[in-house]
Short mmCIF file of C-alpha atoms and ligand atoms in Angstrom, two decimals:
data_model
loop_
_atom_site.label_atom_id
_atom_site.label_comp_id
_atom_site.label_asym_id
_atom_site.label_seq_id
_atom_site.Cartn_x
_atom_site.Cartn_y
_atom_site.Cartn_z
CA MET T 169 -14.76 6.56 -15.64
CA THR T 170 -15.60 8.41 -18.82
CA PRO T 171 -13.37 11.01 -20.57
CA GLU T 172 -15.73 13.71 -19.61
CA ILE T 173 -15.51 12.84 -15.87
CA ALA T 174 -11.71 12.50 -16.09
CA CYS T 175 -11.38 15.84 -17.92
CA ARG T 176 -13.49 17.62 -15.29
CA PHE T 177 -11.30 16.18 -12.51
CA GLY T 178 -8.30 17.54 -14.44
CA CYS T 179 -9.92 21.00 -14.55
CA ALA T 180 -10.84 20.84 -10.87
CA PHE T 181 -7.35 19.67 -9.71
CA GLY T 182 -5.85 22.39 -11.93
CA GLN T 183 -8.08 25.04 -10.40
CA MET T 184 -7.20 23.87 -6.90
CA LEU T 185 -3.49 24.08 -7.57
CA GLY T 186 -3.79 27.32 -9.65
CA ALA T 187 -2.61 28.38 -13.13
CA GLY T 188 1.12 28.28 -13.73
CA LYS T 189 1.74 25.15 -11.60
CA THR T 190 3.10 21.81 -12.73
CA VAL T 191 1.78 18.28 -12.34
CA VAL T 192 3.48 15.01 -12.97
CA MET T 193 1.32 12.22 -14.37
CA GLY T 194 1.78 8.45 -14.55
CA ARG T 195 -0.57 5.52 -15.48
CA ASP T 196 -0.55 1.84 -14.92
CA THR T 197 -1.01 -0.68 -17.83
CA ARG T 198 -4.82 -0.77 -18.02
CA PRO T 199 -6.09 -0.42 -21.51
CA SER T 200 -8.17 2.62 -20.58
CA GLY T 201 -5.21 4.39 -19.02
CA SER T 202 -4.01 6.28 -22.02
CA MET T 203 -7.54 7.61 -22.76
CA ILE T 204 -8.03 8.71 -19.11
CA ALA T 205 -4.55 10.30 -18.93
CA ALA T 206 -5.33 12.31 -22.13
CA SER T 207 -8.53 13.59 -20.67
CA VAL T 208 -7.04 14.53 -17.24
CA SER T 209 -4.12 16.28 -19.08
CA ALA T 210 -6.57 18.30 -21.14
CA GLY T 211 -8.40 19.46 -18.11
CA LEU T 212 -5.21 20.36 -16.29
CA MET T 213 -3.82 22.29 -19.27
CA ALA T 214 -7.15 24.06 -19.68
CA ALA T 215 -6.76 25.26 -16.13
CA GLY T 216 -3.30 26.56 -16.95
CA VAL T 217 -1.30 23.78 -15.47
CA ASP T 218 1.73 22.21 -17.08
CA VAL T 219 1.75 18.41 -17.39
CA ILE T 220 4.85 16.19 -17.33
CA GLU T 221 3.73 12.76 -18.57
CA LEU T 222 5.75 9.81 -17.35
CA GLY T 223 3.98 7.09 -19.37
CA VAL T 224 3.41 3.64 -17.91
CA VAL T 225 5.03 3.70 -14.48
CA THR T 226 4.32 2.52 -10.92
CA THR T 227 2.46 4.50 -8.25
CA PRO T 228 5.65 4.78 -6.15
CA GLY T 229 7.44 5.83 -9.37
CA THR T 230 5.08 8.61 -9.96
CA ALA T 231 5.28 9.84 -6.32
CA LEU T 232 9.07 9.78 -6.64
CA MET T 233 8.97 11.86 -9.75
CA VAL T 234 6.63 14.46 -8.23
CA ARG T 235 9.40 15.16 -5.71
CA ARG T 236 12.28 14.82 -8.27
CA CYS T 237 10.64 17.22 -10.71
CA GLN T 238 9.69 19.60 -7.87
CA ALA T 239 6.13 19.52 -9.20
CA ASP T 240 3.16 21.04 -7.31
CA GLY T 241 1.25 17.77 -7.40
CA GLY T 242 0.83 14.39 -9.08
CA VAL T 243 -1.75 12.25 -10.81
CA MET T 244 -1.68 8.53 -11.04
CA ILE T 245 -4.20 6.74 -13.26
CA THR T 246 -4.90 3.36 -11.67
CA ALA T 247 -7.46 1.19 -10.05
CA SER T 248 -4.76 -0.55 -8.00
CA HIS T 249 -5.63 -4.16 -7.15
CA ASN T 250 -9.03 -4.02 -8.91
CA PRO T 251 -9.76 -5.94 -12.06
CA SER T 252 -8.88 -4.59 -15.52
CA PRO T 253 -12.18 -2.99 -16.43
CA TYR T 254 -11.94 -0.57 -13.51
CA ASN T 255 -9.84 2.58 -13.54
CA GLY T 256 -9.43 5.49 -11.25
CA ILE T 257 -7.50 8.73 -10.67
CA LYS T 258 -5.24 9.12 -7.66
CA PHE T 259 -4.22 12.80 -6.85
CA LEU T 260 -0.85 13.17 -5.18
CA GLN T 261 0.57 15.93 -2.90
CA SER T 262 3.73 17.70 -3.92
CA THR T 263 5.55 15.43 -1.40
CA GLY T 264 4.32 12.26 -3.08
CA PRO T 265 1.56 10.68 -1.03
CA GLY T 266 -2.18 10.89 -1.95
CA LEU T 267 -4.09 14.02 -0.98
CA ARG T 268 -5.03 14.47 2.72
CA ALA T 269 -8.66 14.09 3.59
CA GLU T 270 -9.27 17.86 3.73
CA ASP T 271 -7.71 18.47 0.27
CA ALA T 272 -9.55 15.53 -1.24
CA ALA T 273 -12.83 17.03 0.08
CA LYS T 274 -11.84 20.38 -1.42
CA LEU T 275 -11.12 18.82 -4.84
CA LYS T 276 -14.46 17.01 -4.72
CA ASP T 277 -16.32 20.24 -3.92
CA ILE T 278 -14.64 22.10 -6.84
CA TRP T 279 -15.37 19.04 -9.09
CA GLN T 280 -19.03 19.00 -8.12
CA GLY T 281 -19.31 22.83 -8.43
CA GLY T 282 -18.58 22.36 -12.16
CA ASP T 283 -17.83 26.02 -12.93
CA TYR T 284 -14.11 25.68 -13.46
CA ALA T 285 -11.66 28.57 -13.73
CA LEU T 286 -10.15 27.97 -17.17
CA VAL T 287 -7.50 30.18 -18.67
CA ASP T 288 -7.28 31.90 -22.10
CA GLY T 289 -5.48 30.36 -25.05
CA PRO T 290 -2.00 31.84 -24.46
CA GLU T 291 -2.00 30.78 -20.80
CA VAL T 292 -3.01 27.16 -21.56
CA GLY T 293 -0.63 24.59 -19.83
CA GLN T 294 1.95 22.68 -21.86
CA ARG T 295 2.61 18.99 -22.01
CA THR T 296 6.08 17.45 -21.91
CA GLU T 297 7.26 13.88 -21.43
CA ASN T 298 9.75 12.44 -19.01
CA ARG T 299 11.04 8.83 -19.34
CA GLU T 300 13.45 8.79 -16.35
CA THR T 301 11.07 7.22 -13.79
CA HIS T 302 12.28 3.62 -13.77
CA GLN T 303 15.89 4.63 -13.71
CA ALA T 304 15.40 7.14 -10.85
CA HIS T 305 13.40 4.66 -8.93
CA VAL T 306 15.97 1.87 -9.17
CA GLU T 307 18.75 4.24 -8.15
CA ALA T 308 16.82 5.40 -5.16
CA VAL T 309 16.10 1.88 -4.01
CA CYS T 310 19.75 0.79 -4.53
CA LYS T 311 20.90 3.54 -2.20
CA ILE T 312 19.20 1.97 0.83
CA VAL T 313 20.75 -1.53 0.43
CA ASP T 314 24.10 -3.13 0.02
CA VAL T 315 23.92 -3.88 -3.73
CA ASP T 316 27.20 -5.87 -3.81
CA LEU T 317 26.31 -8.00 -0.80
CA ILE T 318 22.90 -8.92 -2.29
CA ALA T 319 24.42 -9.41 -5.81
CA SER T 320 27.08 -11.76 -4.36
CA LYS T 321 24.31 -14.19 -3.31
CA GLY T 322 22.85 -14.62 -6.85
CA PHE T 323 19.29 -15.13 -5.40
CA ARG T 324 16.94 -17.15 -7.53
CA VAL T 325 13.73 -15.02 -7.69
CA VAL T 326 10.34 -15.62 -9.16
CA LEU T 327 8.32 -12.47 -9.76
CA ASP T 328 4.66 -12.08 -10.75
CA SER T 329 4.05 -8.54 -12.05
CA ILE T 330 0.41 -9.36 -13.04
CA ASN T 331 0.84 -7.66 -16.42
CA GLY T 332 0.96 -4.32 -14.57
CA ALA T 333 3.16 -1.30 -14.06
CA GLY T 334 5.86 -3.29 -12.32
CA CYS T 335 6.65 -5.31 -15.35
CA GLU T 336 9.49 -3.01 -16.71
CA VAL T 337 11.13 -1.46 -13.69
CA THR T 338 11.20 -4.40 -11.33
CA PRO T 339 13.45 -6.65 -13.46
CA MET T 340 15.76 -3.56 -13.85
CA LEU T 341 16.03 -3.48 -10.01
CA LEU T 342 16.45 -7.29 -9.59
CA SER T 343 19.10 -7.30 -12.34
CA ARG T 344 21.06 -4.66 -10.52
CA LEU T 345 20.76 -6.79 -7.36
CA GLY T 346 22.29 -9.73 -9.25
CA CYS T 347 19.17 -11.89 -9.05
CA GLN T 348 18.47 -14.79 -11.39
CA LEU T 349 14.87 -13.89 -12.30
CA THR T 350 12.02 -15.97 -13.53
CA HIS T 351 9.41 -13.37 -14.49
CA VAL T 352 5.72 -14.40 -14.89
CA ASN T 353 2.84 -12.27 -16.18
CA ALA T 354 5.63 -9.99 -17.40
CA GLU T 355 3.98 -8.41 -20.42
CA PRO T 356 2.76 -4.90 -19.48
CA THR T 357 -0.64 -5.35 -21.29
CA GLY T 358 -3.01 -4.48 -18.51
CA ARG T 359 -4.88 -7.69 -19.37
CA PHE T 360 -4.32 -9.43 -16.01
CA ALA T 361 -3.55 -13.05 -16.12
CA HIS T 362 -5.35 -13.68 -12.85
CA THR T 363 -7.54 -11.63 -10.40
CA PRO T 364 -4.94 -8.97 -9.63
CA GLU T 365 -5.21 -8.51 -5.87
CA PRO T 366 -2.13 -10.17 -4.39
CA VAL T 367 -3.78 -12.48 -1.87
CA ALA T 368 -3.52 -16.25 -1.37
CA GLU T 369 -6.47 -17.34 -3.54
CA ASN T 370 -5.10 -15.50 -6.53
CA LEU T 371 -1.58 -16.83 -6.31
CA ALA T 372 -2.02 -20.54 -6.16
CA GLU T 373 -0.47 -20.98 -9.68
CA LEU T 374 2.59 -18.89 -8.61
CA CYS T 375 2.98 -21.00 -5.41
CA GLU T 376 2.88 -24.16 -7.47
CA ARG T 377 5.49 -22.86 -9.88
CA VAL T 378 7.78 -22.18 -6.91
CA ARG T 379 7.20 -25.75 -5.60
CA GLN T 380 8.33 -27.11 -8.99
CA ALA T 381 11.64 -25.13 -9.07
CA GLU T 382 14.69 -24.31 -6.99
CA VAL T 383 13.95 -20.80 -5.76
CA ASP T 384 15.07 -18.62 -2.87
CA VAL T 385 12.05 -16.33 -2.82
CA ALA T 386 9.02 -15.32 -4.91
CA PHE T 387 7.33 -11.95 -4.98
CA ALA T 388 4.01 -10.80 -6.27
CA GLN T 389 2.92 -7.22 -6.98
CA ASP T 390 -0.40 -5.52 -7.60
CA PRO T 391 -1.06 -3.76 -10.95
CA ASP T 392 0.40 -0.34 -9.79
CA ALA T 393 3.23 -2.06 -7.87
CA ASP T 394 2.69 -0.45 -4.51
CA ARG T 395 1.78 -3.66 -2.75
CA LEU T 396 4.00 -6.67 -2.37
CA VAL T 397 3.54 -10.22 -1.11
CA VAL T 398 6.10 -12.92 -0.49
CA ILE T 399 6.17 -16.65 -1.12
CA ASP T 400 8.79 -18.79 0.60
CA GLU T 401 11.25 -21.12 -1.04
CA ASP T 402 8.85 -24.05 -0.54
CA GLY T 403 6.04 -22.28 -2.33
CA ASN T 404 4.06 -21.33 0.80
CA PHE T 405 2.18 -17.98 0.55
CA ILE T 406 3.24 -16.48 3.82
CA GLY T 407 0.56 -13.78 4.14
CA GLU T 408 0.53 -10.13 3.21
CA GLU T 409 1.06 -9.14 6.92
CA TYR T 410 4.45 -10.69 6.75
CA THR T 411 5.72 -8.38 3.98
CA LEU T 412 5.86 -5.40 6.32
CA ALA T 413 7.18 -7.54 9.18
CA LEU T 414 10.08 -8.86 7.23
CA ALA T 415 10.89 -5.41 5.76
CA ALA T 416 10.70 -3.93 9.28
CA ALA T 417 12.90 -6.69 10.65
CA ALA T 418 15.42 -5.76 7.93
CA VAL T 419 15.49 -2.02 8.73
CA LEU T 420 15.43 -2.59 12.55
CA ARG T 421 18.88 -4.23 12.29
CA LYS T 422 20.39 -0.87 11.50
CA GLN T 423 17.87 1.91 12.33
CA LYS T 424 16.24 3.03 15.56
CA GLY T 425 13.21 5.16 16.16
CA LYS T 426 9.51 5.10 15.55
CA ILE T 427 7.61 2.93 13.05
CA ALA T 428 4.10 4.04 11.89
CA VAL T 429 1.42 1.60 10.88
CA ASN T 430 -2.39 1.62 10.72
CA MET T 431 -4.74 0.42 13.40
CA VAL T 432 -5.28 -3.00 11.85
CA THR T 433 -1.71 -3.98 11.04
CA SER T 434 -0.52 -7.19 12.81
CA ARG T 435 1.05 -7.00 16.25
CA MET T 436 4.08 -8.77 14.83
CA ILE T 437 5.32 -5.27 14.20
CA ASP T 438 5.01 -4.43 17.94
CA ASP T 439 6.99 -7.42 18.97
CA LEU T 440 9.71 -6.77 16.42
CA ALA T 441 9.93 -3.05 17.46
CA GLU T 442 9.95 -3.92 21.17
CA ALA T 443 12.77 -6.43 20.70
CA ALA T 444 14.79 -3.59 19.00
CA ASP T 445 13.82 -1.06 21.67
CA CYS T 446 11.76 0.92 19.17
CA GLU T 447 8.21 2.34 19.31
CA VAL T 448 5.19 1.69 17.10
CA VAL T 449 2.75 4.53 16.48
CA ARG T 450 -0.67 3.83 14.98
CA SER T 451 -2.64 5.79 12.38
CA PRO T 452 -6.14 5.58 10.97
CA THR T 453 -6.31 3.20 7.93
CA GLY T 454 -5.28 4.63 4.62
CA GLU T 455 -1.90 5.30 3.21
CA ALA T 456 -2.16 9.10 3.44
CA ASN T 457 -2.95 8.73 7.16
CA VAL T 458 -0.05 6.46 7.80
CA VAL T 459 2.25 8.97 5.94
CA GLN T 460 0.82 11.90 7.83
CA VAL T 461 1.57 10.15 11.20
CA MET T 462 5.11 9.31 9.96
CA GLU T 463 5.64 13.07 9.36
CA THR T 464 4.16 14.21 12.65
CA GLU T 465 5.88 11.55 14.71
CA GLY T 466 9.06 11.59 12.81
CA ALA T 467 8.87 7.81 12.04
CA PHE T 468 11.77 6.44 9.94
CA PHE T 469 9.62 3.58 8.53
CA GLY T 470 5.98 2.62 8.12
CA GLY T 471 3.40 0.74 6.23
CA GLU T 472 0.25 -1.25 6.21
CA GLY T 473 -0.41 -4.92 6.70
CA ASN T 474 -1.89 -5.31 3.18
CA GLY T 475 1.68 -5.69 1.75
CA GLY T 476 2.43 -1.99 1.89
CA VAL T 477 6.04 -1.08 2.82
CA ILE T 478 6.73 2.65 3.25
CA GLU T 479 10.45 3.44 3.11
CA PRO T 480 10.79 7.28 3.13
CA ARG T 481 14.44 7.14 2.17
CA VAL T 482 13.10 6.04 -1.34
CA VAL T 483 9.67 7.70 -1.40
CA PRO T 484 7.07 8.20 1.32
CA VAL T 485 4.37 5.91 -0.25
CA ARG T 486 3.92 2.13 -0.35
CA ASP T 487 6.62 0.67 -2.64
CA SER T 488 6.92 -2.97 -3.67
CA LEU T 489 10.45 -2.35 -5.05
CA ALA T 490 11.72 -0.88 -1.75
CA GLY T 491 10.05 -3.86 0.06
CA MET T 492 11.78 -6.41 -2.16
CA ALA T 493 15.18 -4.83 -1.83
CA LEU T 494 14.91 -4.86 2.01
CA ILE T 495 13.81 -8.47 2.14
CA LEU T 496 16.70 -9.53 -0.16
CA GLN T 497 19.00 -7.52 2.07
CA TYR T 498 17.67 -9.39 5.10
CA LEU T 499 18.24 -12.78 3.31
CA ALA T 500 21.72 -11.77 2.34
CA GLU T 501 22.78 -10.43 5.73
CA THR T 502 21.48 -13.37 7.70
CA GLY T 503 22.27 -16.16 5.32
CA GLN T 504 18.91 -17.76 6.34
CA LYS T 505 16.05 -19.07 4.23
CA ILE T 506 12.90 -16.90 3.97
CA SER T 507 10.91 -19.66 5.82
CA GLN T 508 13.44 -19.40 8.74
CA LEU T 509 13.12 -15.58 8.90
CA VAL T 510 9.39 -15.96 8.96
CA ALA T 511 9.46 -18.55 11.70
CA GLU T 512 11.58 -16.20 13.88
CA ILE T 513 8.78 -13.68 13.92
CA PRO T 514 6.19 -14.25 16.71
CA CYS T 515 3.02 -15.64 15.14
CA TYR T 516 -0.55 -14.40 15.44
CA VAL T 517 -3.86 -15.28 14.01
CA MET T 518 -5.91 -12.51 12.42
CA ARG T 519 -9.65 -12.78 11.71
CA LYS T 520 -11.66 -10.31 9.70
CA THR T 521 -15.45 -9.95 9.17
CA LYS T 522 -17.78 -7.29 7.82
CA LEU T 523 -21.40 -6.39 8.41
CA SER T 524 -23.75 -4.02 6.61
CA CYS T 525 -23.75 -0.73 8.37
CA PRO T 526 -26.47 1.98 8.26
CA LEU T 527 -25.09 5.53 8.92
CA GLY T 528 -23.89 6.04 12.43
CA ALA T 529 -24.23 2.34 13.36
CA ALA T 530 -20.51 1.73 13.57
CA GLU T 531 -20.14 4.50 16.15
CA LYS T 532 -22.82 2.90 18.29
CA VAL T 533 -21.08 -0.60 18.02
CA ALA T 534 -17.80 1.11 18.97
CA ALA T 535 -19.43 2.73 22.03
CA ALA T 536 -20.98 -0.64 23.04
CA THR T 537 -17.64 -2.39 22.55
CA ARG T 538 -15.82 0.18 24.62
CA GLU T 539 -18.36 -0.31 27.41
CA ARG T 540 -18.00 -4.11 27.17
CA PHE T 541 -14.23 -4.18 27.33
CA ALA T 542 -13.86 -1.27 29.83
CA GLY T 543 -13.37 -3.53 32.88
CA ARG T 544 -10.99 -6.09 31.15
CA ASP T 545 -7.49 -6.49 32.56
CA GLY T 546 -4.95 -4.55 30.60
CA ALA T 547 -7.45 -3.19 27.98
CA SER T 548 -6.52 0.06 26.32
CA PHE T 549 -8.49 1.98 23.72
CA ASN T 550 -7.66 3.94 20.61
CA GLU T 551 -10.49 5.89 18.99
CA ASP T 552 -8.61 7.61 16.06
CA ASP T 553 -10.37 5.38 13.60
CA GLY T 554 -13.42 3.65 14.95
CA LEU T 555 -12.35 1.80 18.02
CA ARG T 556 -9.32 -0.38 18.55
CA VAL T 557 -9.19 -2.37 21.85
CA ALA T 558 -5.77 -3.63 22.75
CA LEU T 559 -5.58 -6.49 25.19
CA PRO T 560 -2.61 -8.27 26.66
CA ASP T 561 -3.00 -11.27 24.21
CA GLY T 562 -4.65 -9.58 21.22
CA TRP T 563 -6.82 -6.74 19.88
CA VAL T 564 -10.10 -6.14 18.20
CA SER T 565 -11.16 -3.27 16.07
CA VAL T 566 -14.42 -2.06 14.64
CA ARG T 567 -14.75 0.74 12.17
CA ALA T 568 -16.92 2.01 9.36
CA SER T 569 -15.49 1.52 5.78
CA ASN T 570 -14.51 4.66 3.93
CA THR T 571 -15.68 3.31 0.66
CA GLU T 572 -18.62 0.96 1.30
CA PRO T 573 -21.70 1.00 3.55
CA ILE T 574 -20.21 -1.71 5.78
CA MET T 575 -18.43 -1.96 9.07
CA ARG T 576 -15.29 -4.06 9.44
CA ILE T 577 -14.50 -6.07 12.56
CA PHE T 578 -10.92 -7.29 12.83
CA ALA T 579 -9.15 -9.22 15.63
CA GLU T 580 -5.79 -10.69 16.19
CA ALA T 581 -4.63 -13.00 18.93
CA ARG T 582 -2.01 -15.54 19.87
CA THR T 583 -4.53 -18.31 19.28
CA ALA T 584 -7.27 -18.87 16.66
CA ASP T 585 -9.85 -19.48 19.42
CA PHE T 586 -9.25 -16.15 21.08
CA ALA T 587 -9.29 -14.31 17.75
CA ASP T 588 -12.58 -16.07 16.92
CA ALA T 589 -14.01 -15.23 20.33
CA LEU T 590 -13.06 -11.52 19.98
CA VAL T 591 -14.79 -11.24 16.53
CA ALA T 592 -17.80 -13.15 17.77
CA GLU T 593 -18.20 -10.90 20.81
CA VAL T 594 -18.04 -7.70 18.83
CA SER T 595 -20.11 -9.08 16.00
CA GLY T 596 -22.79 -9.96 18.73
CA LEU T 597 -22.76 -6.41 19.90
CA ALA T 598 -23.04 -5.22 16.32
CA GLU T 599 -26.08 -7.44 15.66
CA ASP T 600 -27.74 -6.11 18.82
CA VAL T 601 -27.21 -2.47 17.66
CA LEU T 602 -28.41 -3.32 14.18
CA ALA T 603 -31.48 -5.11 15.51
CA GLY T 604 -32.23 -1.97 17.53
CA GLU T 605 -31.92 0.23 14.36
CA SER T 606 -34.46 -1.71 12.29
MG1 MG G 290 -1.99 -0.75 -5.47
#
């Protein structure tokens, strides 16, 4: 990601929106963020677009400010859960979420075309600063929970912000919620203390710290603070799928309606929704797809099993702060320990594998899988994103990755044996297809 590439993306996004429009821009803590933000800003202004710079803020914070400033679009400079040397540019719709696929393709075409419609000197866009993001975000999150109830519990919370964009705003929220906070990796340097993806193997130290202390719950964020994972009071990493399940269990106590999740989110959500007489609708993977289905289906809540909680009353993108507040609310309302709340949720085993995938191979594997499972009792099929086969005791999905030349095979079942068997069966079909290709 060079300044030249970033500037051209600024020009292209500016051209797509049109001169006279306004864009809100935030960045995470990565050392290259300031340089890339300056380059993207220059391109946008050259195309006649005004830029409101938010400084170092979270991805949900930027999305929130796009709406609050009534801007025509947003830009977030982040490489999310990837290591510090990486960086990227996320383009946001005026409603907050990332661009829809057709708009992303349009932007790419303009970018590749290279002959940008730049304006003359007097029409060049102007740059202003806005430092209200954190405050606005905390206020919005506090509106969806009972602040006094949570604060009355004085929860002892350990938080790992991985030296990212969550470092400043998250303690503001937890302080409002009356928590006694132990904050680790709290300096917003962008030099990440451990591999930043919030998954079990990167959080062993955090779990150990919780084991050594008297703690009610621990949270870990990714560098742009859209993803959240939870560690219980005994220091057990309870799995990123449980973040959404716990937050959903919290909202389902008070709200009814549809919940939107992607194809490969755990069936825990179906069980929770069914018990509350609510419906789950599934979207293709990718946050923008979940949000799109939330809009078309009128879902009141949504998310992804990677620790992505989407609470549209705050902002319609994944938001670790909304997730934390809902889980704290759940703890406060029930008076139970986090491990007890986890134990109440029906348990599944998920298995994931990936195989290399020449162009078109995933479609052939999906077709073979459909044929294989067509006669099975209770099998139903969803082909909105590869193939997902739902069975009475589990599901299996196969789809091509959007970002790498691989296909992903995921399965989930009540037992490890059945989940393993489902992955093995579809992997076998995939190997037959790939052998036929070569
Ligand atoms: Mg992220």
